[in-house]
Structure formats: structure tokens, C-alpha cells
mmCIF file with all atom_site columns, C-alpha atoms in Angstrom:
data_model
loop_
_atom_site.group_PDB
_atom_site.id
_atom_site.type_symbol
_atom_site.label_atom_id
_atom_site.label_alt_id
_atom_site.label_comp_id
_atom_site.label_asym_id
_atom_site.label_entity_id
_atom_site.label_seq_id
_atom_site.pdbx_PDB_ins_code
_atom_site.Cartn_x
_atom_site.Cartn_y
_atom_site.Cartn_z
_atom_site.occupancy
_atom_site.B_iso_or_equiv
_atom_site.pdbx_formal_charge
_atom_site.auth_seq_id
_atom_site.auth_comp_id
_atom_site.auth_asym_id
_atom_site.auth_atom_id
_atom_site.pdbx_PDB_model_num
ATOM 1   C CA . MET A 1 1   ? 0.000  0.000  0.000   1.00 54.00 ? 1   MET A CA 1
ATOM 2   C CA . ASN A 1 2   ? 1.369  3.411  -0.938  1.00 65.00 ? 2   ASN A CA 1
ATOM 3   C CA . GLU A 1 3   ? 1.744  5.857  1.897   1.00 74.00 ? 3   GLU A CA 1
ATOM 4   C CA . ILE A 1 4   ? 1.179  9.545  1.409   1.00 77.00 ? 4   ILE A CA 1
ATOM 5   C CA . ILE A 1 5   ? 4.083  11.724 2.508   1.00 73.00 ? 5   ILE A CA 1
ATOM 6   C CA . SER A 1 6   ? 4.532  15.465 2.558   1.00 73.00 ? 6   SER A CA 1
ATOM 7   C CA . VAL A 1 7   ? 6.989  17.351 0.365   1.00 71.00 ? 7   VAL A CA 1
ATOM 8   C CA . LYS A 1 8   ? 8.927  18.236 3.537   1.00 69.00 ? 8   LYS A CA 1
ATOM 9   C CA . GLU A 1 9   ? 9.331  14.536 4.372   1.00 73.00 ? 9   GLU A CA 1
ATOM 10  C CA . MET A 1 10  ? 10.383 13.780 0.791   1.00 70.00 ? 10  MET A CA 1
ATOM 11  C CA . ILE A 1 11  ? 13.085 16.455 0.951   1.00 69.00 ? 11  ILE A CA 1
ATOM 12  C CA . GLU A 1 12  ? 14.321 15.213 4.336   1.00 69.00 ? 12  GLU A CA 1
ATOM 13  C CA . ARG A 1 13  ? 14.523 11.647 2.981   1.00 72.00 ? 13  ARG A CA 1
ATOM 14  C CA . ALA A 1 14  ? 16.373 12.845 -0.131  1.00 71.00 ? 14  ALA A CA 1
ATOM 15  C CA . VAL A 1 15  ? 18.853 14.818 1.997   1.00 65.00 ? 15  VAL A CA 1
ATOM 16  C CA . SER A 1 16  ? 19.473 11.767 4.185   1.00 67.00 ? 16  SER A CA 1
ATOM 17  C CA . LYS A 1 17  ? 20.289 9.638  1.130   1.00 72.00 ? 17  LYS A CA 1
ATOM 18  C CA . SER A 1 18  ? 22.130 12.063 -1.159  1.00 69.00 ? 18  SER A CA 1
ATOM 19  C CA . GLY A 1 19  ? 25.532 13.550 -0.425  1.00 67.00 ? 19  GLY A CA 1
ATOM 20  C CA . THR A 1 20  ? 25.276 15.540 -3.644  1.00 75.00 ? 20  THR A CA 1
ATOM 21  C CA . LEU A 1 21  ? 22.079 17.172 -2.435  1.00 76.00 ? 21  LEU A CA 1
ATOM 22  C CA . ARG A 1 22  ? 23.657 17.956 0.959   1.00 79.00 ? 22  ARG A CA 1
ATOM 23  C CA . ILE A 1 23  ? 26.682 19.711 -0.589  1.00 83.00 ? 23  ILE A CA 1
ATOM 24  C CA . SER A 1 24  ? 24.397 21.603 -2.995  1.00 81.00 ? 24  SER A CA 1
ATOM 25  C CA . ILE A 1 25  ? 22.304 22.880 -0.100  1.00 81.00 ? 25  ILE A CA 1
ATOM 26  C CA . ILE A 1 26  ? 25.447 23.904 1.798   1.00 85.00 ? 26  ILE A CA 1
ATOM 27  C CA . LYS A 1 27  ? 26.848 25.727 -1.257  1.00 83.00 ? 27  LYS A CA 1
ATOM 28  C CA . GLY A 1 28  ? 23.557 27.565 -1.738  1.00 81.00 ? 28  GLY A CA 1
ATOM 29  C CA . ALA A 1 29  ? 23.488 28.700 1.887   1.00 84.00 ? 29  ALA A CA 1
ATOM 30  C CA . TRP A 1 30  ? 27.241 29.341 2.248   1.00 86.00 ? 30  TRP A CA 1
ATOM 31  C CA . GLN A 1 31  ? 27.007 33.141 2.472   1.00 84.00 ? 31  GLN A CA 1
ATOM 32  C CA . GLY A 1 32  ? 24.320 32.840 5.139   1.00 86.00 ? 32  GLY A CA 1
ATOM 33  C CA . ILE A 1 33  ? 26.474 30.374 7.062   1.00 90.00 ? 33  ILE A CA 1
ATOM 34  C CA . THR A 1 34  ? 29.815 32.210 6.893   1.00 89.00 ? 34  THR A CA 1
ATOM 35  C CA . GLY A 1 35  ? 28.879 35.829 6.141   1.00 85.00 ? 35  GLY A CA 1
ATOM 36  C CA . GLU A 1 36  ? 31.683 37.910 4.600   1.00 82.00 ? 36  GLU A CA 1
ATOM 37  C CA . LEU A 1 37  ? 34.055 34.944 4.676   1.00 85.00 ? 37  LEU A CA 1
ATOM 38  C CA . SER A 1 38  ? 32.018 33.387 1.851   1.00 84.00 ? 38  SER A CA 1
ATOM 39  C CA . LEU A 1 39  ? 33.944 35.679 -0.516  1.00 82.00 ? 39  LEU A CA 1
ATOM 40  C CA . LYS A 1 40  ? 37.185 33.958 0.395   1.00 86.00 ? 40  LYS A CA 1
ATOM 41  C CA . SER A 1 41  ? 35.958 30.386 0.771   1.00 90.00 ? 41  SER A CA 1
ATOM 42  C CA . GLU A 1 42  ? 33.773 27.758 -0.830  1.00 90.00 ? 42  GLU A CA 1
ATOM 43  C CA . PRO A 1 43  ? 32.614 24.264 0.117   1.00 91.00 ? 43  PRO A CA 1
ATOM 44  C CA . LEU A 1 44  ? 34.144 21.547 -2.056  1.00 89.00 ? 44  LEU A CA 1
ATOM 45  C CA . GLY A 1 45  ? 32.535 18.324 -0.903  1.00 88.00 ? 45  GLY A CA 1
ATOM 46  C CA . ILE A 1 46  ? 31.646 15.956 1.917   1.00 89.00 ? 46  ILE A CA 1
ATOM 47  C CA . LYS A 1 47  ? 33.355 12.660 2.691   1.00 90.00 ? 47  LYS A CA 1
ATOM 48  C CA . ASP A 1 48  ? 32.747 10.554 5.801   1.00 90.00 ? 48  ASP A CA 1
ATOM 49  C CA . ALA A 1 49  ? 30.785 13.414 7.468   1.00 90.00 ? 49  ALA A CA 1
ATOM 50  C CA . VAL A 1 50  ? 33.698 15.823 6.944   1.00 93.00 ? 50  VAL A CA 1
ATOM 51  C CA . LEU A 1 51  ? 33.016 19.000 4.954   1.00 93.00 ? 51  LEU A CA 1
ATOM 52  C CA . TYR A 1 52  ? 36.005 20.083 2.853   1.00 94.00 ? 52  TYR A CA 1
ATOM 53  C CA . VAL A 1 53  ? 36.282 23.813 2.208   1.00 94.00 ? 53  VAL A CA 1
ATOM 54  C CA . ALA A 1 54  ? 38.659 25.768 -0.049  1.00 92.00 ? 54  ALA A CA 1
ATOM 55  C CA . VAL A 1 55  ? 39.964 28.947 1.587   1.00 93.00 ? 55  VAL A CA 1
ATOM 56  C CA . GLU A 1 56  ? 41.726 31.842 -0.184  1.00 89.00 ? 56  GLU A CA 1
ATOM 57  C CA . ASN A 1 57  ? 44.488 32.382 2.411   1.00 90.00 ? 57  ASN A CA 1
ATOM 58  C CA . SER A 1 58  ? 45.741 31.487 5.884   1.00 89.00 ? 58  SER A CA 1
ATOM 59  C CA . ILE A 1 59  ? 44.114 34.527 7.480   1.00 89.00 ? 59  ILE A CA 1
ATOM 60  C CA . CYS A 1 60  ? 40.678 33.405 6.328   1.00 89.00 ? 60  CYS A CA 1
ATOM 61  C CA . LEU A 1 61  ? 41.519 29.828 7.272   1.00 91.00 ? 61  LEU A CA 1
ATOM 62  C CA . HIS A 1 62  ? 42.199 30.988 10.829  1.00 92.00 ? 62  HIS A CA 1
ATOM 63  C CA . ALA A 1 63  ? 38.976 33.038 10.965  1.00 91.00 ? 63  ALA A CA 1
ATOM 64  C CA . LEU A 1 64  ? 36.923 30.099 9.662   1.00 93.00 ? 64  LEU A CA 1
ATOM 65  C CA . SER A 1 65  ? 38.646 27.659 12.026  1.00 92.00 ? 65  SER A CA 1
ATOM 66  C CA . MET A 1 66  ? 37.751 29.813 15.009  1.00 93.00 ? 66  MET A CA 1
ATOM 67  C CA . ARG A 1 67  ? 34.056 29.501 14.087  1.00 93.00 ? 67  ARG A CA 1
ATOM 68  C CA . LYS A 1 68  ? 34.118 25.857 12.978  1.00 94.00 ? 68  LYS A CA 1
ATOM 69  C CA . GLU A 1 69  ? 31.755 24.557 15.668  1.00 95.00 ? 69  GLU A CA 1
ATOM 70  C CA . LYS A 1 70  ? 29.261 27.336 14.942  1.00 94.00 ? 70  LYS A CA 1
ATOM 71  C CA . TYR A 1 71  ? 29.322 26.455 11.222  1.00 94.00 ? 71  TYR A CA 1
ATOM 72  C CA . ILE A 1 72  ? 28.856 22.732 11.907  1.00 94.00 ? 72  ILE A CA 1
ATOM 73  C CA . GLU A 1 73  ? 25.848 23.548 14.093  1.00 94.00 ? 73  GLU A CA 1
ATOM 74  C CA . LYS A 1 74  ? 24.314 25.848 11.441  1.00 92.00 ? 74  LYS A CA 1
ATOM 75  C CA . ILE A 1 75  ? 24.854 23.291 8.661   1.00 90.00 ? 75  ILE A CA 1
ATOM 76  C CA . ASN A 1 76  ? 23.356 20.397 10.627  1.00 89.00 ? 76  ASN A CA 1
ATOM 77  C CA . ARG A 1 77  ? 20.384 22.584 11.583  1.00 89.00 ? 77  ARG A CA 1
ATOM 78  C CA . LEU A 1 78  ? 19.963 23.506 7.904   1.00 86.00 ? 78  LEU A CA 1
ATOM 79  C CA . LEU A 1 79  ? 20.118 19.845 6.828   1.00 83.00 ? 79  LEU A CA 1
ATOM 80  C CA . LYS A 1 80  ? 17.946 18.720 9.776   1.00 83.00 ? 80  LYS A CA 1
ATOM 81  C CA . GLY A 1 81  ? 20.333 16.007 10.915  1.00 84.00 ? 81  GLY A CA 1
ATOM 82  C CA . GLN A 1 82  ? 23.861 15.238 12.091  1.00 89.00 ? 82  GLN A CA 1
ATOM 83  C CA . TYR A 1 83  ? 25.511 15.042 8.669   1.00 85.00 ? 83  TYR A CA 1
ATOM 84  C CA . ILE A 1 84  ? 28.677 17.054 9.383   1.00 90.00 ? 84  ILE A CA 1
ATOM 85  C CA . VAL A 1 85  ? 30.999 16.259 12.299  1.00 94.00 ? 85  VAL A CA 1
ATOM 86  C CA . ASP A 1 86  ? 34.096 18.163 11.176  1.00 95.00 ? 86  ASP A CA 1
ATOM 87  C CA . VAL A 1 87  ? 35.291 20.760 8.672   1.00 95.00 ? 87  VAL A CA 1
ATOM 88  C CA . LYS A 1 88  ? 38.705 20.584 6.970   1.00 95.00 ? 88  LYS A CA 1
ATOM 89  C CA . TYR A 1 89  ? 40.136 23.617 5.213   1.00 94.00 ? 89  TYR A CA 1
ATOM 90  C CA . ARG A 1 90  ? 42.476 23.702 2.203   1.00 92.00 ? 90  ARG A CA 1
ATOM 91  C CA . VAL A 1 91  ? 44.244 26.885 1.088   1.00 92.00 ? 91  VAL A CA 1
ATOM 92  C CA . ARG A 1 92  ? 43.778 27.544 -2.623  1.00 88.00 ? 92  ARG A CA 1
ATOM 93  C CA . LYS A 1 93  ? 42.621 30.296 -4.949  1.00 84.00 ? 93  LYS A CA 1
ATOM 94  C CA . ILE A 1 94  ? 38.927 31.101 -5.010  1.00 79.00 ? 94  ILE A CA 1
ATOM 95  C CA . ASP A 1 95  ? 37.570 32.081 -8.433  1.00 72.00 ? 95  ASP A CA 1
ATOM 96  C CA . LEU A 1 96  ? 35.170 34.950 -7.710  1.00 68.00 ? 96  LEU A CA 1
ATOM 97  C CA . GLN A 1 97  ? 34.310 35.233 -11.404 1.00 64.00 ? 97  GLN A CA 1
ATOM 98  C CA . ALA A 1 98  ? 33.113 31.621 -11.464 1.00 67.00 ? 98  ALA A CA 1
ATOM 99  C CA . LYS A 1 99  ? 31.096 32.218 -8.292  1.00 65.00 ? 99  LYS A CA 1
ATOM 100 C CA . LEU A 1 100 ? 29.401 35.200 -9.918  1.00 61.00 ? 100 LEU A CA 1
ATOM 101 C CA . GLU A 1 101 ? 28.711 33.199 -13.090 1.00 62.00 ? 101 GLU A CA 1
ATOM 102 C CA . ARG A 1 102 ? 27.027 30.520 -10.972 1.00 61.00 ? 102 ARG A CA 1
ATOM 103 C CA . GLY A 1 103 ? 24.687 33.229 -9.714  1.00 57.00 ? 103 GLY A CA 1
ATOM 104 C CA . GLU A 1 104 ? 26.144 33.748 -6.257  1.00 58.00 ? 104 GLU A CA 1
ATOM 105 C CA . SER A 1 105 ? 25.703 37.285 -4.975  1.00 51.00 ? 105 SER A CA 1
ATOM 106 C CA . PHE A 1 106 ? 27.982 39.230 -2.698  1.00 51.00 ? 106 PHE A CA 1
ATOM 107 C CA . LYS A 1 107 ? 25.883 42.023 -1.237  1.00 47.00 ? 107 LYS A CA 1
ATOM 108 C CA . ILE A 1 108 ? 28.205 42.567 1.727   1.00 40.00 ? 108 ILE A CA 1
ATOM 109 C CA . PHE A 1 109 ? 31.211 43.005 -0.561  1.00 43.00 ? 109 PHE A CA 1
ATOM 110 C CA . GLU A 1 110 ? 29.410 45.352 -2.916  1.00 41.00 ? 110 GLU A CA 1
ATOM 111 C CA . GLU A 1 111 ? 28.207 47.591 -0.074  1.00 41.00 ? 111 GLU A CA 1
ATOM 112 C CA . LYS A 1 112 ? 31.713 47.910 1.363   1.00 45.00 ? 112 LYS A CA 1
ATOM 113 C CA . GLU A 1 113 ? 33.206 48.712 -2.043  1.00 44.00 ? 113 GLU A CA 1
ATOM 114 C CA . GLU A 1 114 ? 30.629 51.457 -2.577  1.00 43.00 ? 114 GLU A CA 1
ATOM 115 C CA . LYS A 1 115 ? 31.366 53.039 0.817   1.00 44.00 ? 115 LYS A CA 1
ATOM 116 C CA . ILE A 1 116 ? 35.131 53.010 0.284   1.00 45.00 ? 116 ILE A CA 1
ATOM 117 C CA . THR A 1 117 ? 34.845 54.489 -3.213  1.00 47.00 ? 117 THR A CA 1
ATOM 118 C CA . GLU A 1 118 ? 32.297 57.073 -2.107  1.00 46.00 ? 118 GLU A CA 1
ATOM 119 C CA . TYR A 1 119 ? 34.547 58.185 0.763   1.00 48.00 ? 119 TYR A CA 1
ATOM 120 C CA . LYS A 1 120 ? 37.708 58.516 -1.342  1.00 60.00 ? 120 LYS A CA 1
ATOM 121 C CA . THR A 1 121 ? 36.030 60.255 -4.269  1.00 57.00 ? 121 THR A CA 1
ATOM 122 C CA . LYS A 1 122 ? 33.735 62.471 -2.191  1.00 62.00 ? 122 LYS A CA 1
ATOM 123 C CA . ASP A 1 123 ? 35.828 65.648 -2.483  1.00 70.00 ? 123 ASP A CA 1
ATOM 124 C CA . MET A 1 124 ? 37.005 65.045 -6.060  1.00 71.00 ? 124 MET A CA 1
ATOM 125 C CA . SER A 1 125 ? 35.636 66.446 -9.293  1.00 74.00 ? 125 SER A CA 1
ATOM 126 C CA . ILE A 1 126 ? 34.045 63.961 -11.682 1.00 72.00 ? 126 ILE A CA 1
ATOM 127 C CA . GLU A 1 127 ? 37.157 64.028 -13.868 1.00 77.00 ? 127 GLU A CA 1
ATOM 128 C CA . GLU A 1 128 ? 39.445 63.394 -10.865 1.00 76.00 ? 128 GLU A CA 1
ATOM 129 C CA . SER A 1 129 ? 37.161 60.593 -9.649  1.00 70.00 ? 129 SER A CA 1
ATOM 130 C CA . ILE A 1 130 ? 37.277 58.859 -13.037 1.00 74.00 ? 130 ILE A CA 1
ATOM 131 C CA . LYS A 1 131 ? 41.066 59.097 -13.168 1.00 76.00 ? 131 LYS A CA 1
ATOM 132 C CA . TYR A 1 132 ? 41.374 57.846 -9.595  1.00 76.00 ? 132 TYR A CA 1
ATOM 133 C CA . LEU A 1 133 ? 38.997 54.906 -10.155 1.00 70.00 ? 133 LEU A CA 1
ATOM 134 C CA . SER A 1 134 ? 40.708 54.039 -13.443 1.00 75.00 ? 134 SER A CA 1
ATOM 135 C CA . ALA A 1 135 ? 44.116 53.962 -11.750 1.00 79.00 ? 135 ALA A CA 1
ATOM 136 C CA . LEU A 1 136 ? 42.664 51.884 -8.902  1.00 76.00 ? 136 LEU A CA 1
ATOM 137 C CA . ALA A 1 137 ? 41.188 49.383 -11.399 1.00 76.00 ? 137 ALA A CA 1
ATOM 138 C CA . LYS A 1 138 ? 44.523 49.062 -13.255 1.00 81.00 ? 138 LYS A CA 1
ATOM 139 C CA . LYS A 1 139 ? 46.389 48.550 -9.973  1.00 82.00 ? 139 LYS A CA 1
ATOM 140 C CA . ARG A 1 140 ? 43.917 45.822 -8.925  1.00 79.00 ? 140 ARG A CA 1
ATOM 141 C CA . GLU A 1 141 ? 44.205 44.167 -12.349 1.00 82.00 ? 141 GLU A CA 1
ATOM 142 C CA . GLN A 1 142 ? 48.026 44.110 -12.094 1.00 83.00 ? 142 GLN A CA 1
ATOM 143 C CA . PHE A 1 143 ? 47.790 42.675 -8.584  1.00 80.00 ? 143 PHE A CA 1
ATOM 144 C CA . LEU A 1 144 ? 45.468 39.874 -9.719  1.00 77.00 ? 144 LEU A CA 1
ATOM 145 C CA . ILE A 1 145 ? 47.647 39.056 -12.739 1.00 80.00 ? 145 ILE A CA 1
ATOM 146 C CA . LYS A 1 146 ? 50.672 38.747 -10.415 1.00 81.00 ? 146 LYS A CA 1
ATOM 147 C CA . LYS A 1 147 ? 48.604 36.355 -8.272  1.00 76.00 ? 147 LYS A CA 1
ATOM 148 C CA . GLY A 1 148 ? 48.027 34.042 -11.258 1.00 79.00 ? 148 GLY A CA 1
ATOM 149 C CA . TYR A 1 149 ? 44.834 35.419 -12.750 1.00 80.00 ? 149 TYR A CA 1
ATOM 150 C CA . LYS A 1 150 ? 44.587 36.012 -16.518 1.00 83.00 ? 150 LYS A CA 1
ATOM 151 C CA . LYS A 1 151 ? 42.981 38.625 -18.721 1.00 85.00 ? 151 LYS A CA 1
ATOM 152 C CA . CYS A 1 152 ? 40.450 37.275 -21.232 1.00 84.00 ? 152 CYS A CA 1
ATOM 153 C CA . ALA A 1 153 ? 41.664 37.749 -24.793 1.00 86.00 ? 153 ALA A CA 1
ATOM 154 C CA . GLU A 1 154 ? 38.083 38.396 -25.951 1.00 83.00 ? 154 GLU A CA 1
ATOM 155 C CA . CYS A 1 155 ? 36.358 40.594 -23.341 1.00 81.00 ? 155 CYS A CA 1
ATOM 156 C CA . GLY A 1 156 ? 39.274 41.675 -21.117 1.00 79.00 ? 156 GLY A CA 1
ATOM 157 C CA . SER A 1 157 ? 37.790 40.422 -17.841 1.00 79.00 ? 157 SER A CA 1
ATOM 158 C CA . ILE A 1 158 ? 40.114 38.972 -15.206 1.00 80.00 ? 158 ILE A CA 1
ATOM 159 C CA . PHE A 1 159 ? 39.688 35.276 -14.401 1.00 75.00 ? 159 PHE A CA 1
ATOM 160 C CA . LEU A 1 160 ? 41.530 32.368 -12.844 1.00 75.00 ? 160 LEU A CA 1
ATOM 161 C CA . GLY A 1 161 ? 42.528 29.601 -15.246 1.00 74.00 ? 161 GLY A CA 1
ATOM 162 C CA . LYS A 1 162 ? 44.978 28.471 -17.890 1.00 78.00 ? 162 LYS A CA 1
ATOM 163 C CA . GLU A 1 163 ? 42.809 29.208 -20.922 1.00 81.00 ? 163 GLU A CA 1
ATOM 164 C CA . LYS A 1 164 ? 43.007 32.322 -23.104 1.00 85.00 ? 164 LYS A CA 1
ATOM 165 C CA . LEU A 1 165 ? 39.282 33.049 -22.737 1.00 84.00 ? 165 LEU A CA 1
ATOM 166 C CA . CYS A 1 166 ? 37.126 33.394 -19.619 1.00 80.00 ? 166 CYS A CA 1
ATOM 167 C CA . SER A 1 167 ? 34.391 30.794 -19.132 1.00 78.00 ? 167 SER A CA 1
ATOM 168 C CA . LYS A 1 168 ? 31.673 33.131 -20.459 1.00 79.00 ? 168 LYS A CA 1
ATOM 169 C CA . CYS A 1 169 ? 33.578 33.815 -23.730 1.00 82.00 ? 169 CYS A CA 1
ATOM 170 C CA . ARG A 1 170 ? 34.479 30.112 -24.093 1.00 82.00 ? 170 ARG A CA 1
ATOM 171 C CA . GLU A 1 171 ? 30.797 29.247 -23.701 1.00 81.00 ? 171 GLU A CA 1
ATOM 172 C CA . GLU A 1 172 ? 29.797 31.816 -26.330 1.00 80.00 ? 172 GLU A CA 1
ATOM 173 C CA . GLU A 1 173 ? 32.519 30.499 -28.661 1.00 80.00 ? 173 GLU A CA 1
ATOM 174 C CA . ASN A 1 174 ? 31.251 26.915 -28.219 1.00 78.00 ? 174 ASN A CA 1
ATOM 175 C CA . LEU A 1 175 ? 27.681 28.023 -28.951 1.00 77.00 ? 175 LEU A CA 1
ATOM 176 C CA . THR A 1 176 ? 28.858 29.751 -32.138 1.00 74.00 ? 176 THR A CA 1
ATOM 177 C CA . ILE A 1 177 ? 30.861 26.688 -33.253 1.00 74.00 ? 177 ILE A CA 1
ATOM 178 C CA . ASN A 1 178 ? 27.986 24.283 -32.471 1.00 70.00 ? 178 ASN A CA 1
ATOM 179 C CA . LYS A 1 179 ? 25.553 26.497 -34.369 1.00 64.00 ? 179 LYS A CA 1
ATOM 180 C CA . TYR A 1 180 ? 27.215 25.652 -37.674 1.00 60.00 ? 180 TYR A CA 1
#
């Protein structure tokens, strides 16, 4: 005899059976779990109830480590079960461009950037502000290139990877090639 179950129960059963679903839920809620540190980290996967997380640098690793128990509690509450018992961090580059392309938003980061820019350019003329912001953008671009990022040959955006084109331009190129 078939039993009738609610959507909530179906989701809870699916979460209990699927590691892929658990990591997807964690990735989707990562900014809510870690706040500003989500800019410098991202969950990679779960193995044997251990969540593996990539972290941009040792400073962020330390900050995340200090809050590890809090994060485990939030994640298990989110998943409605004891699915995570530990978190292991690995230092490696975080591709912000890829995060943005996946639809992740960074409201905290954007607000801070606006405040900093507004403060520095407040007493400048429009022409001075444009020159200042242009110089700031070039300096940031040079910094990222020194850190291993590349400039897309097609659109000029900065990305992390070994290819000549960013993922968006590669995707557009593949669509054009497949069209014919």
C-alpha cells in the first residue's frame, strides 16, 4: 500500500540519502552560514561526514577555524540532521568570477566597495574621480595578474585559469561553433 508523505518529508529523505544534495544545499546557503568569509571560501565536498572547504588564504583559514563549531551547528540545523561532524580547510585560490557566473551574490562586498569608493572620491571632481577609479582598477588588475589570474583575450575580464578566454567567452565560442 502506498503511503502519502509530505513534500517536507520527501526532501528530508532525499537529503538523508544524497551527499550531492547535501553539498548543494550547503553551497547555496554558504554566504548565510559564513557571512563575509564566503567571498574567500567555498565548500568543495563531503566525505565521511567531513566537509572540505577551499579557503583563499591562511588569514581566512584561521577566521573560519575559530568559528568551525558554529558552522557545523548551522549546517546540521539547515540539513535537519547530524551530517557534518568536522570541517577541513584547504588553502587555494577562489575564483570569484566563477562564483558570480554561478549566480552567487555578494551584497556585503558590494556595499563595502561602494562606501570606500564614495569616501575617497567624495571631495574630487568627476574628472578626478574617473582618473582615480581608473588607476585603482589598473592597480587591482596588475595585482590579480601577479597572483596568477589572466585577462580574457576576448572581453578583457580577469579570471583564474589556464585558458586564453574566460568561461563566459568560451561558452559563447562553443555556442557559435555548435551552431554551424
